[in-house]
Amino acid sequence: MKGIEVELGARSYPIYVESGNLDRLGQLAAKHLPGRKVALITDENVGSLYLERARSALITSAFSVTDFILPAGEPTKSLQQADGLYARLIESRFDRSATVIALGGGVVGDLAGFIAATFMRGVPYVQIPTSLLAQTDSSVGGKVGINHRLGKNLIGAFYQPTFVLIDPSVLNTLPERERWAGMAEIVKYGLIADASLFDRVAGNLTELIHLKNPDMLEAVISQCCAIKADVVRQDEKEAGLRKILNFGHTIGHALEALTEYKFYKHGEAVVLGMRAMSWLSREMGVLADAAFQRIEPALQAFPLPQPFPPIDAAAILQKVHLDKKVVQNQINVVLLGDIGRAILKDRLEEKLLLGAVEWLLAEQRRR
Ligand SMILES: NC(=O)c1ccc[n+]([C@@H]2O[C@H](COP(=O)([O-])OP(=O)(O)OC[C@H]3O[C@@H](n4cnc5c(N)ncnc54)[C@H](O)[C@@H]3O)[C@@H](O)[C@H]2O)c1
């Protein structure tokens, strides 16, 4: 079975994308992993649906499996949960020969990856992403971490998995709102890197969201993984190119933070951020109006929670300045030169960003 390769020299690894892959876990684990002792980490939702399948696939291939079922939701990505996991791993006599397997969405993947990066100074780990966001984004590229009470994703590492196993059929049980949130990142890949992907997704949004065309969805997930693999290959630690993956995220993060991460899903906030940055790209004369007119309907098709919260432009700009991606008080953003072509723009004048935020707020109030 051939995977999409993330080429990083000695740290290279394959991403396997195929319906039914969960049942091939034992076989692939036997091929790639050095030891036979596995800590299988999941959350309650995913665990109740898929833990037994994953576990029996591993046991059939002679693995010894201890499972760890965590509460579902963002608060699980915490130092407290990490501490509890370290304790249980130590008590269960896990050592450096162990492997961590993350079975779940981005929360489980980020936390389990962080545990793998730090337990005994690092043990191998496998990502089995089960949400659309995790299958197309968070499971690839080795960013692992947890939240701190003073901010999201502030504690972490770059630590690559041994392999990534994606089974798109598990998306059948993913709630619709989560599917939209993941689809936002897919549209992002199209906008920043692949016009044909954008056209395919924009033209088949409803069909994809309602899982009416599994083959197309599988192909789209593979395309996203291939794009991310290519970006990570060129810039593993986000010194330059990898920043294009943050398209729409500066304003998106500010909206999430201002609503205390309770109102918007990450992907929903990114939809708003992408609208603002597409508008700004056109205003700055780098994106043709015709392209903007194709992007807008695709982004407007995303259902967002209503009504728009009482947030003003000044508050958004203030949050933007606190973002960890704002370096030395300079606002660095991602613009579009065309559909499928991102442009990194450093030192954006604040008044230009303000204009984009004001346009976005006016659009939301008009709805
Ligand atoms: N490491 C990275 O590069 C990166 C990139 C983007 C996002 N992230 C992180 O990812 C996290 C968000 O990930 P997420 O959106 O997957 O959230 P999540 O892990 O909370 O999953 C969303 C919900 O869907 C449930 N779920 C997942 N798969 C399911 C399935 N197949 N069937 C039924 N329910 C299922 C989960 O239990 C959860 O309730 C955030 O913490 C974010 O910071 C990391």
CSV table of C-alpha atoms and ligand atoms in Angstrom, one decimal:
chain,number,residue,atom,x,y,z
A,1,MET,CA,0.0,0.0,0.0
A,2,LYS,CA,1.5,3.3,-1.1
A,3,GLY,CA,1.2,6.5,0.9
A,4,ILE,CA,1.7,10.2,0.3
A,5,GLU,CA,5.3,10.7,1.5
A,6,VAL,CA,6.2,13.6,3.7
A,7,GLU,CA,9.8,14.0,2.7
A,8,LEU,CA,11.9,15.1,5.6
A,9,GLY,CA,15.1,13.0,5.3
A,10,ALA,CA,15.5,10.7,8.2
A,11,ARG,CA,12.1,11.9,9.6
A,12,SER,CA,10.1,11.1,6.4
A,13,TYR,CA,6.9,9.3,6.8
A,14,PRO,CA,3.9,8.1,4.8
A,15,ILE,CA,0.2,9.2,5.0
A,16,TYR,CA,-2.2,6.4,4.0
A,17,VAL,CA,-5.6,7.6,2.8
A,18,GLU,CA,-8.2,4.9,2.1
A,19,SER,CA,-11.6,3.9,3.2
A,20,GLY,CA,-11.4,0.9,5.5
A,21,ASN,CA,-7.9,1.8,6.7
A,22,LEU,CA,-8.8,1.5,10.3
A,23,ASP,CA,-8.9,-2.3,9.9
A,24,ARG,CA,-5.4,-2.2,8.4
A,25,LEU,CA,-3.9,-0.6,11.4
A,26,GLY,CA,-2.3,-3.7,12.8
A,27,GLN,CA,-0.7,-4.6,9.5
A,28,LEU,CA,0.8,-1.1,9.0
A,29,ALA,CA,1.8,-0.8,12.6
A,30,ALA,CA,3.7,-4.1,12.4
A,31,LYS,CA,5.4,-2.8,9.3
A,32,HIS,CA,6.5,0.6,10.7
A,33,LEU,CA,6.8,0.4,14.5
A,34,PRO,CA,9.9,-0.7,16.4
A,35,GLY,CA,8.1,-2.1,19.5
A,36,ARG,CA,4.9,-4.0,20.3
A,37,LYS,CA,3.6,-2.0,23.2
A,38,VAL,CA,1.1,0.7,22.4
A,39,ALA,CA,-0.7,3.5,24.3
A,40,LEU,CA,-3.8,4.1,22.4
A,41,ILE,CA,-5.2,7.6,23.2
A,42,THR,CA,-8.7,8.7,22.2
A,43,ASP,CA,-11.6,10.7,23.4
A,44,GLU,CA,-15.0,9.6,24.7
A,45,ASN,CA,-16.9,10.2,21.4
A,46,VAL,CA,-14.4,8.6,19.1
A,47,GLY,CA,-13.6,5.9,21.6
A,48,SER,CA,-17.2,4.7,21.8
A,49,LEU,CA,-17.3,4.4,18.0
A,50,TYR,CA,-13.9,3.2,16.9
A,51,LEU,CA,-11.7,2.1,19.8
A,52,GLU,CA,-12.6,-1.5,19.6
A,53,ARG,CA,-11.9,-1.7,15.9
A,54,ALA,CA,-8.5,-0.1,16.4
A,55,ARG,CA,-7.7,-2.2,19.4
A,56,SER,CA,-8.6,-5.5,17.7
A,57,ALA,CA,-6.7,-4.6,14.6
A,58,LEU,CA,-3.6,-4.1,16.8
A,59,ILE,CA,-4.1,-7.2,18.9
A,60,THR,CA,-4.5,-9.4,15.8
A,61,SER,CA,-1.0,-8.2,14.8
A,62,ALA,CA,0.4,-9.1,18.3
A,63,PHE,CA,0.5,-5.7,19.8
A,64,SER,CA,-0.2,-5.2,23.5
A,65,VAL,CA,-2.6,-2.3,23.8
A,66,THR,CA,-3.4,0.0,26.8
A,67,ASP,CA,-6.1,2.5,26.1
A,68,PHE,CA,-6.6,6.0,27.5
A,69,ILE,CA,-10.0,7.6,27.0
A,70,LEU,CA,-10.1,11.4,27.6
A,71,PRO,CA,-13.0,13.8,27.7
A,72,ALA,CA,-13.9,15.2,24.3
A,73,GLY,CA,-13.3,18.9,23.6
A,74,GLU,CA,-10.7,21.6,23.6
A,75,PRO,CA,-10.1,21.8,27.4
A,76,THR,CA,-8.6,18.3,27.1
A,77,LYS,CA,-5.5,19.9,25.4
A,78,SER,CA,-4.2,20.9,28.8
A,79,LEU,CA,-1.2,20.5,31.1
A,80,GLN,CA,-3.5,18.9,33.6
A,81,GLN,CA,-4.5,16.1,31.1
A,82,ALA,CA,-0.9,15.7,30.0
A,83,ASP,CA,0.2,15.3,33.6
A,84,GLY,CA,-2.5,12.6,34.1
A,85,LEU,CA,-1.4,10.8,31.0
A,86,TYR,CA,2.3,10.8,32.0
A,87,ALA,CA,1.4,9.4,35.4
A,88,ARG,CA,-0.7,6.6,33.9
A,89,LEU,CA,2.1,5.8,31.3
A,90,ILE,CA,4.7,5.6,34.1
A,91,GLU,CA,2.4,3.5,36.3
A,92,SER,CA,1.7,1.1,33.4
A,93,ARG,CA,5.4,0.7,33.0
A,94,PHE,CA,5.7,2.3,29.5
A,95,ASP,CA,9.3,2.9,28.5
A,96,ARG,CA,11.1,4.2,25.5
A,97,SER,CA,10.2,1.2,23.4
A,98,ALA,CA,6.5,2.2,23.6
A,99,THR,CA,4.5,3.9,20.8
A,100,VAL,CA,1.7,6.4,21.3
A,101,ILE,CA,-1.3,6.2,18.9
A,102,ALA,CA,-3.6,9.1,18.6
A,103,LEU,CA,-7.2,8.1,17.5
A,104,GLY,CA,-9.3,11.2,17.3
A,105,GLY,CA,-9.7,14.8,16.1
A,106,GLY,CA,-7.1,17.6,16.4
A,107,VAL,CA,-7.4,17.8,20.1
A,108,VAL,CA,-6.4,14.1,20.7
A,109,GLY,CA,-3.8,14.4,17.9
A,110,ASP,CA,-2.1,17.5,19.3
A,111,LEU,CA,-2.1,16.2,22.9
A,112,ALA,CA,-1.0,12.7,22.1
A,113,GLY,CA,1.7,14.0,19.8
A,114,PHE,CA,2.9,16.3,22.6
A,115,ILE,CA,3.0,13.4,25.0
A,116,ALA,CA,5.0,11.4,22.5
A,117,ALA,CA,7.4,14.2,22.0
A,118,THR,CA,8.1,14.6,25.7
A,119,PHE,CA,7.6,11.3,27.4
A,120,MET,CA,11.0,9.7,28.1
A,121,ARG,CA,12.4,12.4,25.8
A,122,GLY,CA,10.4,11.2,22.9
A,123,VAL,CA,8.7,8.0,21.7
A,124,PRO,CA,7.3,7.2,18.2
A,125,TYR,CA,3.7,8.0,17.5
A,126,VAL,CA,1.0,7.4,14.9
A,127,GLN,CA,-1.8,9.8,13.9
A,128,ILE,CA,-5.2,8.3,13.1
A,129,PRO,CA,-7.2,11.5,12.5
A,130,THR,CA,-10.9,11.1,12.6
A,131,SER,CA,-12.3,14.6,12.1
A,132,LEU,CA,-12.2,16.2,8.6
A,133,LEU,CA,-10.0,19.0,10.1
A,134,ALA,CA,-7.5,16.5,11.5
A,135,GLN,CA,-7.5,14.4,8.3
A,136,THR,CA,-6.6,17.3,6.1
A,137,ASP,CA,-4.6,19.5,8.4
A,138,SER,CA,-3.6,18.8,12.0
A,139,SER,CA,-2.4,15.2,11.7
A,140,VAL,CA,0.2,16.2,9.0
A,141,GLY,CA,3.3,18.3,9.7
A,142,GLY,CA,4.3,17.5,13.2
A,143,LYS,CA,2.9,20.5,15.1
A,144,VAL,CA,2.0,19.1,18.5
A,145,GLY,CA,1.1,20.9,21.6
A,146,ILE,CA,-1.3,21.9,24.4
A,147,ASN,CA,-3.0,25.1,25.5
A,148,HIS,CA,-1.9,27.2,28.4
A,149,ARG,CA,-4.3,29.1,30.6
A,150,LEU,CA,-2.8,32.3,29.0
A,151,GLY,CA,-3.3,31.3,25.4
A,152,LYS,CA,-4.0,28.5,22.9
A,153,ASN,CA,-1.3,26.3,21.5
A,154,LEU,CA,1.5,28.1,23.3
A,155,ILE,CA,3.3,25.0,24.6
A,156,GLY,CA,4.4,22.5,22.0
A,157,ALA,CA,7.0,21.1,19.6
A,158,PHE,CA,7.6,20.1,16.0
A,159,TYR,CA,7.6,16.3,16.3
A,160,GLN,CA,6.8,14.2,13.3
A,161,PRO,CA,4.7,11.0,13.5
A,162,THR,CA,5.9,7.6,12.2
A,163,PHE,CA,2.9,7.3,9.9
A,164,VAL,CA,-0.5,8.8,9.4
A,165,LEU,CA,-3.5,6.5,8.8
A,166,ILE,CA,-6.6,8.2,7.4
A,167,ASP,CA,-9.9,6.3,7.0
A,168,PRO,CA,-12.4,8.7,5.4
A,169,SER,CA,-15.3,6.3,6.2
A,170,VAL,CA,-15.1,7.4,9.8
A,171,LEU,CA,-16.4,10.8,8.7
A,172,ASN,CA,-19.9,9.2,8.5
A,173,THR,CA,-20.3,9.7,12.2
A,174,LEU,CA,-18.7,13.2,12.4
A,175,PRO,CA,-21.4,15.8,13.2
A,176,GLU,CA,-22.3,18.1,10.2
A,177,ARG,CA,-21.0,21.3,11.9
A,178,GLU,CA,-17.6,19.6,12.3
A,179,ARG,CA,-17.6,18.6,8.6
A,180,TRP,CA,-18.2,22.2,7.6
A,181,ALA,CA,-15.4,23.4,9.9
A,182,GLY,CA,-13.0,20.9,8.2
A,183,MET,CA,-14.2,21.9,4.8
A,184,ALA,CA,-13.2,25.5,5.5
A,185,GLU,CA,-9.5,24.3,5.7
A,186,ILE,CA,-10.0,22.4,2.5
A,187,VAL,CA,-11.2,25.5,0.7
A,188,LYS,CA,-8.2,27.3,2.2
A,189,TYR,CA,-5.8,24.7,0.5
A,190,GLY,CA,-7.5,25.4,-2.8
A,191,LEU,CA,-7.2,29.1,-2.4
A,192,ILE,CA,-3.6,29.2,-1.4
A,193,ALA,CA,-2.2,26.4,-3.5
A,194,ASP,CA,-4.5,24.6,-6.0
A,195,ALA,CA,-7.1,26.3,-8.2
A,196,SER,CA,-8.4,22.9,-9.4
A,197,LEU,CA,-9.0,21.8,-5.8
A,198,PHE,CA,-10.9,25.1,-5.1
A,199,ASP,CA,-13.1,24.6,-8.2
A,200,ARG,CA,-13.8,21.0,-7.4
A,201,VAL,CA,-14.8,21.8,-3.8
A,202,ALA,CA,-16.7,24.9,-4.6
A,203,GLY,CA,-18.6,23.1,-7.3
A,204,ASN,CA,-19.5,20.1,-5.2
A,205,LEU,CA,-19.8,21.6,-1.7
A,206,THR,CA,-23.2,20.2,-0.7
A,207,GLU,CA,-22.4,16.8,-2.1
A,208,LEU,CA,-19.1,16.7,-0.2
A,209,ILE,CA,-20.5,17.9,3.0
A,210,HIS,CA,-23.4,15.4,2.9
A,211,LEU,CA,-20.9,12.6,2.1
A,212,LYS,CA,-22.7,11.8,-1.1
A,213,ASN,CA,-19.5,11.1,-3.1
A,214,PRO,CA,-17.0,9.2,-0.9
A,215,ASP,CA,-14.6,8.7,-3.8
A,216,MET,CA,-14.4,12.5,-4.4
A,217,LEU,CA,-14.0,13.2,-0.7
A,218,GLU,CA,-11.2,10.7,-0.4
A,219,ALA,CA,-9.5,12.3,-3.4
A,220,VAL,CA,-9.9,15.8,-1.9
A,221,ILE,CA,-8.5,14.6,1.4
A,222,SER,CA,-5.5,13.1,-0.4
A,223,GLN,CA,-5.0,16.4,-2.4
A,224,CYS,CA,-4.9,18.4,0.9
A,225,CYS,CA,-2.5,16.0,2.5
A,226,ALA,CA,-0.2,16.2,-0.6
A,227,ILE,CA,-0.3,20.0,-0.5
A,228,LYS,CA,0.5,20.1,3.2
A,229,ALA,CA,3.2,17.5,2.8
A,230,ASP,CA,4.8,19.6,0.1
A,231,VAL,CA,4.7,22.7,2.1
A,232,VAL,CA,6.1,21.0,5.2
A,233,ARG,CA,8.9,19.4,3.2
A,234,GLN,CA,10.1,22.8,2.1
A,235,ASP,CA,9.6,24.6,5.5
A,236,GLU,CA,9.1,22.2,8.4
A,237,LYS,CA,9.5,24.8,11.1
A,238,GLU,CA,7.5,27.7,9.6
A,239,ALA,CA,10.4,30.0,8.8
A,240,GLY,CA,8.7,31.1,5.6
A,241,LEU,CA,6.5,29.2,3.1
A,242,ARG,CA,4.6,27.2,5.8
A,243,LYS,CA,3.0,30.5,6.9
A,244,ILE,CA,0.8,30.4,3.8
A,245,LEU,CA,-1.2,27.7,5.7
A,246,ASN,CA,-2.3,30.6,8.0
A,247,PHE,CA,-4.4,32.2,5.3
A,248,GLY,CA,-7.4,33.7,7.0
A,249,HIS,CA,-6.1,32.7,10.4
A,250,THR,CA,-5.0,36.1,11.8
A,251,ILE,CA,-8.5,37.5,11.9
A,252,GLY,CA,-10.0,34.1,12.5
A,253,HIS,CA,-8.0,33.6,15.7
A,254,ALA,CA,-9.0,37.1,16.9
A,255,LEU,CA,-12.7,36.3,16.4
A,256,GLU,CA,-12.3,32.9,18.2
A,257,ALA,CA,-10.4,34.6,21.1
A,258,LEU,CA,-12.9,37.5,21.4
A,259,THR,CA,-15.8,34.9,21.7
A,260,GLU,CA,-13.8,32.9,24.2
A,261,TYR,CA,-13.5,29.9,21.8
A,262,LYS,CA,-17.2,29.1,22.5
A,263,PHE,CA,-19.1,30.7,19.7
A,264,TYR,CA,-17.2,29.8,16.5
A,265,LYS,CA,-15.5,26.6,15.5
A,266,HIS,CA,-12.0,27.3,14.3
A,267,GLY,CA,-13.0,26.6,10.7
A,268,GLU,CA,-16.0,29.0,10.9
A,269,ALA,CA,-13.8,31.8,12.1
A,270,VAL,CA,-11.3,31.0,9.4
A,271,VAL,CA,-14.1,31.4,6.8
A,272,LEU,CA,-14.6,35.0,8.0
A,273,GLY,CA,-10.8,35.6,8.0
A,274,MET,CA,-10.5,34.3,4.5
A,275,ARG,CA,-13.3,36.5,3.3
A,276,ALA,CA,-11.6,39.6,4.8
A,277,MET,CA,-8.2,38.7,3.4
A,278,SER,CA,-9.6,38.0,-0.1
A,279,TRP,CA,-11.3,41.4,0.0
A,280,LEU,CA,-8.1,43.0,1.1
A,281,SER,CA,-6.1,41.2,-1.7
A,282,ARG,CA,-8.5,42.7,-4.2
A,283,GLU,CA,-8.4,46.2,-2.5
A,284,MET,CA,-4.6,46.1,-2.7
A,285,GLY,CA,-4.8,45.3,-6.4
A,286,VAL,CA,-3.1,41.9,-6.1
A,287,LEU,CA,-6.2,39.8,-6.7
A,288,ALA,CA,-8.4,40.3,-9.8
A,289,ASP,CA,-12.0,41.2,-9.1
A,290,ALA,CA,-13.2,38.2,-11.2
A,291,ALA,CA,-11.3,35.9,-8.8
A,292,PHE,CA,-12.8,37.6,-5.8
A,293,GLN,CA,-16.3,37.2,-7.3
A,294,ARG,CA,-15.7,33.4,-7.5
A,295,ILE,CA,-14.3,33.2,-4.0
A,296,GLU,CA,-17.1,35.0,-2.3
A,297,PRO,CA,-20.0,32.7,-3.0
A,298,ALA,CA,-18.0,29.7,-2.0
A,299,LEU,CA,-17.2,31.2,1.4
A,300,GLN,CA,-20.7,32.7,1.9
A,301,ALA,CA,-22.1,29.1,1.4
A,302,PHE,CA,-20.7,28.2,4.8
A,303,PRO,CA,-23.3,28.3,7.6
A,304,LEU,CA,-22.1,30.3,10.5
A,305,PRO,CA,-23.6,30.7,14.0
A,306,GLN,CA,-25.8,33.7,14.3
A,307,PRO,CA,-26.2,36.5,15.2
A,308,PHE,CA,-22.8,38.0,14.7
A,309,PRO,CA,-21.4,38.8,18.2
A,310,PRO,CA,-21.1,42.4,19.4
A,311,ILE,CA,-17.4,42.8,18.4
A,312,ASP,CA,-15.9,46.0,17.1
A,313,ALA,CA,-12.9,46.5,14.8
A,314,ALA,CA,-10.7,48.0,17.5
A,315,ALA,CA,-11.1,44.9,19.6
A,316,ILE,CA,-10.2,42.7,16.6
A,317,LEU,CA,-7.0,44.7,15.9
A,318,GLN,CA,-6.0,44.6,19.5
A,319,LYS,CA,-6.3,40.8,19.5
A,320,VAL,CA,-4.4,40.6,16.2
A,321,HIS,CA,-1.5,42.3,18.0
A,322,LEU,CA,-1.5,39.6,20.7
A,323,ASP,CA,-1.4,36.8,18.1
A,324,LYS,CA,1.8,34.7,18.4
A,325,LYS,CA,2.1,35.1,14.6
A,326,VAL,CA,2.6,38.9,15.0
A,327,VAL,CA,6.4,39.2,15.4
A,328,GLN,CA,7.9,42.3,16.9
A,329,ASN,CA,4.7,44.2,16.5
A,330,GLN,CA,4.6,43.7,12.8
A,331,ILE,CA,1.5,42.3,11.2
A,332,ASN,CA,2.4,39.7,8.7
A,333,VAL,CA,-0.5,38.3,6.7
A,334,VAL,CA,-1.2,36.0,3.8
A,335,LEU,CA,-2.9,37.5,0.7
A,336,LEU,CA,-4.0,35.9,-2.6
A,337,GLY,CA,-2.4,36.7,-5.9
A,338,ASP,CA,-4.9,34.5,-7.6
A,339,ILE,CA,-7.1,31.5,-6.7
A,340,GLY,CA,-4.4,28.9,-6.0
A,341,ARG,CA,-1.6,31.3,-5.3
A,342,ALA,CA,-0.8,32.7,-1.8
A,343,ILE,CA,1.4,35.7,-1.2
A,344,LEU,CA,3.2,36.4,2.1
A,345,LYS,CA,2.9,40.0,3.0
A,346,ASP,CA,5.1,41.2,5.8
A,347,ARG,CA,4.6,44.6,7.7
A,348,LEU,CA,1.1,45.2,6.5
A,349,GLU,CA,0.0,48.8,7.3
A,350,GLU,CA,-2.5,48.6,10.2
A,351,LYS,CA,-4.9,50.8,8.4
A,352,LEU,CA,-5.2,48.3,5.5
A,353,LEU,CA,-6.1,45.5,7.9
A,354,LEU,CA,-8.5,47.8,9.7
A,355,GLY,CA,-10.3,48.5,6.3
A,356,ALA,CA,-10.7,44.7,5.8
A,357,VAL,CA,-12.0,44.2,9.3
A,358,GLU,CA,-14.5,47.0,8.9
A,359,TRP,CA,-15.7,45.6,5.6
A,360,LEU,CA,-16.2,42.2,7.2
A,361,LEU,CA,-18.1,43.6,10.2
A,362,ALA,CA,-20.4,45.6,7.8
A,363,GLU,CA,-21.0,42.4,5.8
A,364,GLN,CA,-21.9,40.5,8.9
A,365,ARG,CA,-24.3,43.2,10.2
A,366,ARG,CA,-25.9,43.3,6.8
A,367,ARG,CA,-26.8,39.6,6.9
B,1,LIG,N1,-1.3,20.6,14.9
B,1,LIG,C1,-1.8,21.3,13.9
B,1,LIG,O1,-1.1,21.5,12.9
B,1,LIG,C2,-3.2,21.8,14.0
B,1,LIG,C3,-3.8,22.4,12.9
B,1,LIG,C4,-5.1,22.8,13.0
B,1,LIG,C5,-5.8,22.7,14.2
B,1,LIG,N2,-5.2,22.1,15.2
B,1,LIG,C6,-5.9,21.9,16.5
B,1,LIG,O2,-6.9,20.9,16.3
B,1,LIG,C7,-7.9,21.1,17.3
B,1,LIG,C8,-9.3,21.0,16.6
B,1,LIG,O3,-9.4,19.8,16.0
B,1,LIG,P1,-10.8,19.2,15.7
B,1,LIG,O4,-11.6,20.2,14.9
B,1,LIG,O5,-10.6,17.8,15.1
B,1,LIG,O6,-11.5,19.1,17.1
B,1,LIG,P2,-11.8,17.9,18.1
B,1,LIG,O7,-10.6,17.0,18.2
B,1,LIG,O8,-12.3,18.5,19.3
B,1,LIG,O9,-12.9,17.1,17.3
B,1,LIG,C9,-14.2,17.7,17.1
B,1,LIG,C10,-15.3,16.9,17.7
B,1,LIG,O10,-15.6,15.8,16.8
B,1,LIG,C11,-15.6,14.5,17.5
B,1,LIG,N3,-15.1,13.6,16.6
B,1,LIG,C12,-13.9,13.5,15.9
B,1,LIG,N4,-13.9,12.5,15.0
B,1,LIG,C13,-15.2,12.0,15.0
B,1,LIG,C14,-15.8,11.0,14.3
B,1,LIG,N5,-15.2,10.3,13.3
B,1,LIG,N6,-17.1,10.7,14.6
B,1,LIG,C15,-17.8,11.3,15.6
B,1,LIG,N7,-17.2,12.3,16.3
B,1,LIG,C16,-15.9,12.6,16.0
B,1,LIG,C17,-14.6,14.8,18.7
B,1,LIG,O11,-14.9,13.9,19.8
B,1,LIG,C18,-15.0,16.2,19.1
B,1,LIG,O12,-16.2,16.2,19.8
B,1,LIG,C19,-7.6,22.4,17.9
B,1,LIG,O13,-7.1,22.2,19.2
B,1,LIG,C20,-6.6,23.1,17.0
B,1,LIG,O14,-5.7,23.9,17.8
B,1,LIG,C21,-3.9,21.7,15.1
